[in-house]
PDB file of C-alpha atoms in Angstrom:
ATOM      1  CA  MET Z1236     100.484 -68.969 182.787  1.00 53.00           C
ATOM      2  CA  ALA Z1237      97.236 -69.680 184.208  1.00 56.00           C
ATOM      3  CA  LYS Z1238      95.379 -68.978 180.947  1.00 58.00           C
ATOM      4  CA  ARG Z1239      97.362 -71.562 179.155  1.00 60.00           C
ATOM      5  CA  ASN Z1240      96.067 -74.180 181.552  1.00 60.00           C
ATOM      6  CA  GLN Z1241      92.392 -73.057 181.339  1.00 64.00           C
ATOM      7  CA  ARG Z1242      90.225 -75.494 179.272  1.00 64.00           C
ATOM      8  CA  ARG Z1243      87.908 -74.037 176.785  1.00 65.00           C
ATOM      9  CA  ASP Z1244      84.401 -75.161 176.106  1.00 61.00           C
ATOM     10  CA  PRO Z1245      83.743 -76.444 172.756  1.00 60.00           C
ATOM     11  CA  ALA Z1246      82.379 -73.695 170.303  1.00 57.00           C
ATOM     12  CA  TYR Z1247      78.779 -75.114 170.310  1.00 56.00           C
ATOM     13  CA  LEU Z1248      78.560 -74.461 174.094  1.00 56.00           C
ATOM     14  CA  ARG Z1249      80.026 -70.873 174.027  1.00 54.00           C
ATOM     15  CA  GLU Z1250      77.615 -67.917 174.221  1.00 57.00           C
ATOM     16  CA  GLN Z1251      77.453 -66.041 170.991  1.00 56.00           C
ATOM     17  CA  GLY Z1252      77.602 -62.705 172.477  1.00 56.00           C
ATOM     18  CA  GLN Z1253      75.424 -59.743 171.162  1.00 55.00           C
ATOM     19  CA  ARG Z1254      75.442 -60.517 167.502  1.00 52.00           C
ATOM     20  CA  ASP Z1255      72.142 -59.941 165.734  1.00 49.00           C
ATOM     21  CA  LYS Z1256      70.279 -62.912 163.984  1.00 47.00           C
ATOM     22  CA  VAL Z1257      71.395 -63.458 160.390  1.00 47.00           C
ATOM     23  CA  ASN Z1258      68.612 -63.140 157.920  1.00 51.00           C
ATOM     24  CA  LYS Z1259      67.741 -66.164 155.953  1.00 59.00           C
ATOM     25  CA  SER Z1260      69.494 -65.881 152.621  1.00 69.00           C
ATOM     26  CA  GLU Z1261      67.427 -65.533 149.422  1.00 75.00           C
ATOM     27  CA  ARG Z1262      67.355 -68.579 147.081  1.00 86.00           C
ATOM     28  CA  PHE Z1263      68.859 -68.277 143.773  1.00 94.00           C
ATOM     29  CA  ILE Z1264      66.983 -69.032 140.650  1.00 96.00           C
ATOM     30  CA  SER Z1265      68.074 -72.230 139.095  1.00 97.00           C
ATOM     31  CA  PHE Z1266      67.249 -73.969 135.669  1.00 97.00           C
ATOM     32  CA  SER Z1267      65.943 -77.516 134.650  1.00 96.00           C
ATOM     33  CA  PHE Z1268      65.775 -79.063 131.251  1.00 95.00           C
ATOM     34  CA  SER Z1269      63.855 -82.043 132.717  1.00 94.00           C
ATOM     35  CA  LYS Z1270      60.592 -80.882 131.238  1.00 93.00           C
ATOM     36  CA  GLN Z1271      61.704 -80.055 127.602  1.00 92.00           C
ATOM     37  CA  ILE Z1272      59.520 -80.948 124.802  1.00 89.00           C
ATOM     38  CA  LYS Z1273      61.102 -83.059 122.022  1.00 87.00           C
ATOM     39  CA  GLY Z1274      60.091 -82.447 118.481  1.00 88.00           C
ATOM     40  CA  GLU Z1275      59.288 -78.643 118.892  1.00 90.00           C
ATOM     41  CA  GLY Z1276      61.845 -76.005 118.621  1.00 93.00           C
ATOM     42  CA  GLN Z1277      65.515 -77.212 118.752  1.00 95.00           C
ATOM     43  CA  THR Z1278      67.556 -79.588 120.890  1.00 94.00           C
ATOM     44  CA  ILE Z1279      70.560 -78.785 122.938  1.00 95.00           C
ATOM     45  CA  GLU Z1280      72.628 -80.470 120.202  1.00 96.00           C
ATOM     46  CA  GLU Z1281      71.280 -78.310 117.582  1.00 96.00           C
ATOM     47  CA  TRP Z1282      71.877 -75.151 119.503  1.00 96.00           C
ATOM     48  CA  ASN Z1283      75.364 -76.354 120.082  1.00 97.00           C
ATOM     49  CA  GLU Z1284      75.935 -76.878 116.438  1.00 97.00           C
ATOM     50  CA  LEU Z1285      74.522 -73.439 115.689  1.00 96.00           C
ATOM     51  CA  GLY Z1286      76.908 -71.725 118.173  1.00 96.00           C
ATOM     52  CA  LEU Z1287      73.938 -70.783 120.562  1.00 97.00           C
ATOM     53  CA  LEU Z1288      74.600 -73.062 123.457  1.00 96.00           C
ATOM     54  CA  GLY Z1289      77.584 -71.039 124.728  1.00 96.00           C
ATOM     55  CA  HIS Z1290      75.521 -67.956 124.731  1.00 96.00           C
ATOM     56  CA  LEU Z1291      72.699 -69.843 126.553  1.00 97.00           C
ATOM     57  CA  THR Z1292      75.046 -71.211 129.135  1.00 96.00           C
ATOM     58  CA  LEU Z1293      76.684 -67.831 129.929  1.00 96.00           C
ATOM     59  CA  ARG Z1294      73.124 -66.266 130.223  1.00 96.00           C
ATOM     60  CA  LEU Z1295      71.979 -68.947 132.705  1.00 96.00           C
ATOM     61  CA  LYS Z1296      75.251 -68.674 134.713  1.00 96.00           C
ATOM     62  CA  TYR Z1297      74.715 -64.878 134.895  1.00 95.00           C
ATOM     63  CA  LEU Z1298      71.011 -65.227 135.923  1.00 96.00           C
ATOM     64  CA  GLY Z1299      71.857 -67.868 138.524  1.00 96.00           C
ATOM     65  CA  GLN Z1300      73.654 -65.432 140.632  1.00 95.00           C
ATOM     66  CA  TYR Z1301      70.282 -63.767 141.580  1.00 96.00           C
ATOM     67  CA  SER Z1302      67.197 -64.573 143.342  1.00 95.00           C
ATOM     68  CA  THR Z1303      63.888 -65.091 141.374  1.00 94.00           C
ATOM     69  CA  LEU Z1304      62.527 -61.931 142.813  1.00 94.00           C
ATOM     70  CA  THR Z1305      65.638 -59.918 141.497  1.00 95.00           C
ATOM     71  CA  VAL Z1306      65.505 -61.579 138.088  1.00 95.00           C
ATOM     72  CA  ARG Z1307      61.733 -60.700 137.824  1.00 94.00           C
ATOM     73  CA  GLN Z1308      62.121 -57.252 139.029  1.00 94.00           C
ATOM     74  CA  ASN Z1309      64.806 -56.577 136.401  1.00 95.00           C
ATOM     75  CA  LYS Z1310      62.745 -58.243 133.677  1.00 93.00           C
ATOM     76  CA  TRP Z1311      65.646 -60.499 132.817  1.00 95.00           C
ATOM     77  CA  ILE Z1312      62.963 -63.040 132.389  1.00 95.00           C
ATOM     78  CA  LYS Z1313      59.914 -61.882 130.640  1.00 93.00           C
ATOM     79  CA  GLU Z1314      56.700 -63.314 131.944  1.00 94.00           C
ATOM     80  CA  TYR Z1315      53.408 -63.308 129.987  1.00 90.00           C
ATOM     81  CA  HIS Z1316      50.582 -62.610 132.496  1.00 89.00           C
ATOM     82  CA  LYS Z1317      47.907 -61.545 130.154  1.00 84.00           C
ATOM     83  CA  VAL Z1318      47.339 -64.943 128.437  1.00 82.00           C
ATOM     84  CA  GLU Z1319      47.732 -68.593 129.296  1.00 86.00           C
ATOM     85  CA  PHE Z1320      49.482 -69.517 126.167  1.00 89.00           C
ATOM     86  CA  PRO Z1321      50.336 -67.120 123.222  1.00 88.00           C
ATOM     87  CA  PRO Z1322      47.470 -67.401 120.888  1.00 87.00           C
ATOM     88  CA  GLU Z1323      49.626 -66.975 117.689  1.00 88.00           C
ATOM     89  CA  SER Z1324      52.319 -69.296 118.832  1.00 90.00           C
ATOM     90  CA  LYS Z1325      53.717 -71.636 116.395  1.00 91.00           C
ATOM     91  CA  PHE Z1326      54.485 -74.185 119.093  1.00 92.00           C
ATOM     92  CA  THR Z1327      51.818 -76.671 120.356  1.00 91.00           C
ATOM     93  CA  GLU Z1328      50.627 -76.127 123.844  1.00 90.00           C
ATOM     94  CA  PRO Z1329      51.983 -78.969 126.029  1.00 91.00           C
ATOM     95  CA  LYS Z1330      49.190 -80.844 127.787  1.00 88.00           C
ATOM     96  CA  HIS Z1331      51.372 -81.652 130.752  1.00 86.00           C
ATOM     97  CA  VAL Z1332      52.087 -78.036 131.612  1.00 90.00           C
ATOM     98  CA  VAL Z1333      48.959 -76.456 133.091  1.00 90.00           C
ATOM     99  CA  ASN Z1334      48.392 -73.350 135.265  1.00 91.00           C
ATOM    100  CA  VAL Z1335      51.776 -71.569 134.656  1.00 94.00           C
ATOM    101  CA  THR Z1336      52.782 -68.309 133.698  1.00 94.00           C
ATOM    102  CA  TRP Z1337      54.748 -68.665 130.554  1.00 95.00           C
ATOM    103  CA  ALA Z1338      58.040 -66.879 130.387  1.00 95.00           C
ATOM    104  CA  VAL Z1339      61.022 -66.357 127.961  1.00 95.00           C
ATOM    105  CA  ILE Z1340      64.812 -65.639 128.495  1.00 96.00           C
ATOM    106  CA  HIS Z1341      66.602 -63.977 125.643  1.00 95.00           C
ATOM    107  CA  ILE Z1342      70.000 -65.618 125.403  1.00 95.00           C
ATOM    108  CA  THR Z1343      71.655 -62.092 124.956  1.00 92.00           C
ATOM    109  CA  PRO Z1344      69.942 -58.794 125.724  1.00 87.00           C
ATOM    110  CA  THR Z1345      69.188 -58.090 122.021  1.00 88.00           C
ATOM    111  CA  SER Z1346      68.863 -61.665 120.638  1.00 91.00           C
ATOM    112  CA  LYS Z1347      65.729 -63.054 118.958  1.00 92.00           C
ATOM    113  CA  GLU Z1348      66.721 -66.552 120.283  1.00 95.00           C
ATOM    114  CA  VAL Z1349      64.820 -67.330 123.381  1.00 95.00           C
ATOM    115  CA  VAL Z1350      64.409 -70.078 125.883  1.00 96.00           C
ATOM    116  CA  VAL Z1351      60.596 -70.621 126.663  1.00 96.00           C
ATOM    117  CA  GLY Z1352      59.385 -72.180 129.955  1.00 96.00           C
ATOM    118  CA  TYR Z1353      57.939 -71.191 133.357  1.00 96.00           C
ATOM    119  CA  ILE Z1354      59.024 -70.472 136.797  1.00 96.00           C
ATOM    120  CA  GLU Z1355      57.982 -72.688 139.831  1.00 95.00           C
ATOM    121  CA  ASN Z1356      59.521 -72.812 143.240  1.00 94.00           C
ATOM    122  CA  ASP Z1357      62.585 -70.829 142.128  1.00 95.00           C
ATOM    123  CA  VAL Z1358      63.356 -73.136 139.079  1.00 97.00           C
ATOM    124  CA  PHE Z1359      62.782 -72.100 135.524  1.00 97.00           C
ATOM    125  CA  TYR Z1360      61.729 -75.007 133.718  1.00 97.00           C
ATOM    126  CA  ILE Z1361      62.938 -74.883 130.039  1.00 97.00           C
ATOM    127  CA  ILE Z1362      60.237 -76.370 127.792  1.00 96.00           C
ATOM    128  CA  PHE Z1363      61.303 -74.969 124.312  1.00 96.00           C
ATOM    129  CA  LEU Z1364      64.546 -73.782 122.783  1.00 96.00           C
ATOM    130  CA  ASP Z1365      63.393 -71.321 120.098  1.00 96.00           C
ATOM    131  CA  LYS Z1366      65.923 -69.807 117.838  1.00 95.00           C
ATOM    132  CA  GLU Z1367      63.522 -68.061 115.673  1.00 92.00           C
ATOM    133  CA  HIS Z1368      61.137 -66.527 118.425  1.00 88.00           C
ATOM    134  CA  HIS Z1369      58.199 -68.736 117.167  1.00 90.00           C
ATOM    135  CA  PHE Z1370      56.793 -69.085 120.561  1.00 90.00           C
ATOM    136  CA  TRP Z1371      55.368 -65.494 120.474  1.00 84.00           C
ATOM    137  CA  PRO Z1372      55.921 -64.289 117.016  1.00 79.00           C
ATOM    138  CA  THR Z1373      56.020 -60.554 116.584  1.00 70.00           C
ATOM    139  CA  GLU Z1374      56.721 -58.161 113.758  1.00 62.00           C
ATOM    140  CA  LEU Z1375      59.948 -56.473 113.619  1.00 48.00           C
ATOM    141  CA  LYS Z1376      60.115 -52.761 114.300  1.00 49.00           C
ATOM    142  CA  ASN Z1377      61.498 -50.622 111.701  1.00 46.00           C
ATOM    143  CA  THR Z1378      64.283 -48.311 113.325  1.00 42.00           C
TER     144      THR Z1378
END
């Protein structure tokens, strides 16, 4: 009965025992349309009408579960390190986007449709929606 009458200290005053320190958790990648260019590529509304917006949403939801490091290591976002802006691109290089490593996300693992942008501070900034892969045009491989 003596235990019942004992008064406990508030949780913030109690010693925490021998637990190890918890490592700082990794930050997840997130996505922003705040810098999207109008007049090049397509709009969100156009992608919705084409049935592509659902695929994009699912892809961003999937990627958003991981850290920027994990997404890069698994090459789920393809970054172009060798050039500043693709020399054969059918898009105009935006003047307000400087000193970035351009990147693309395919909306499905085998799609030609890509989202073009760059990563800064764990945020992928979407600049273009590109349903024809005109950002970095390549010839189709014969299989």
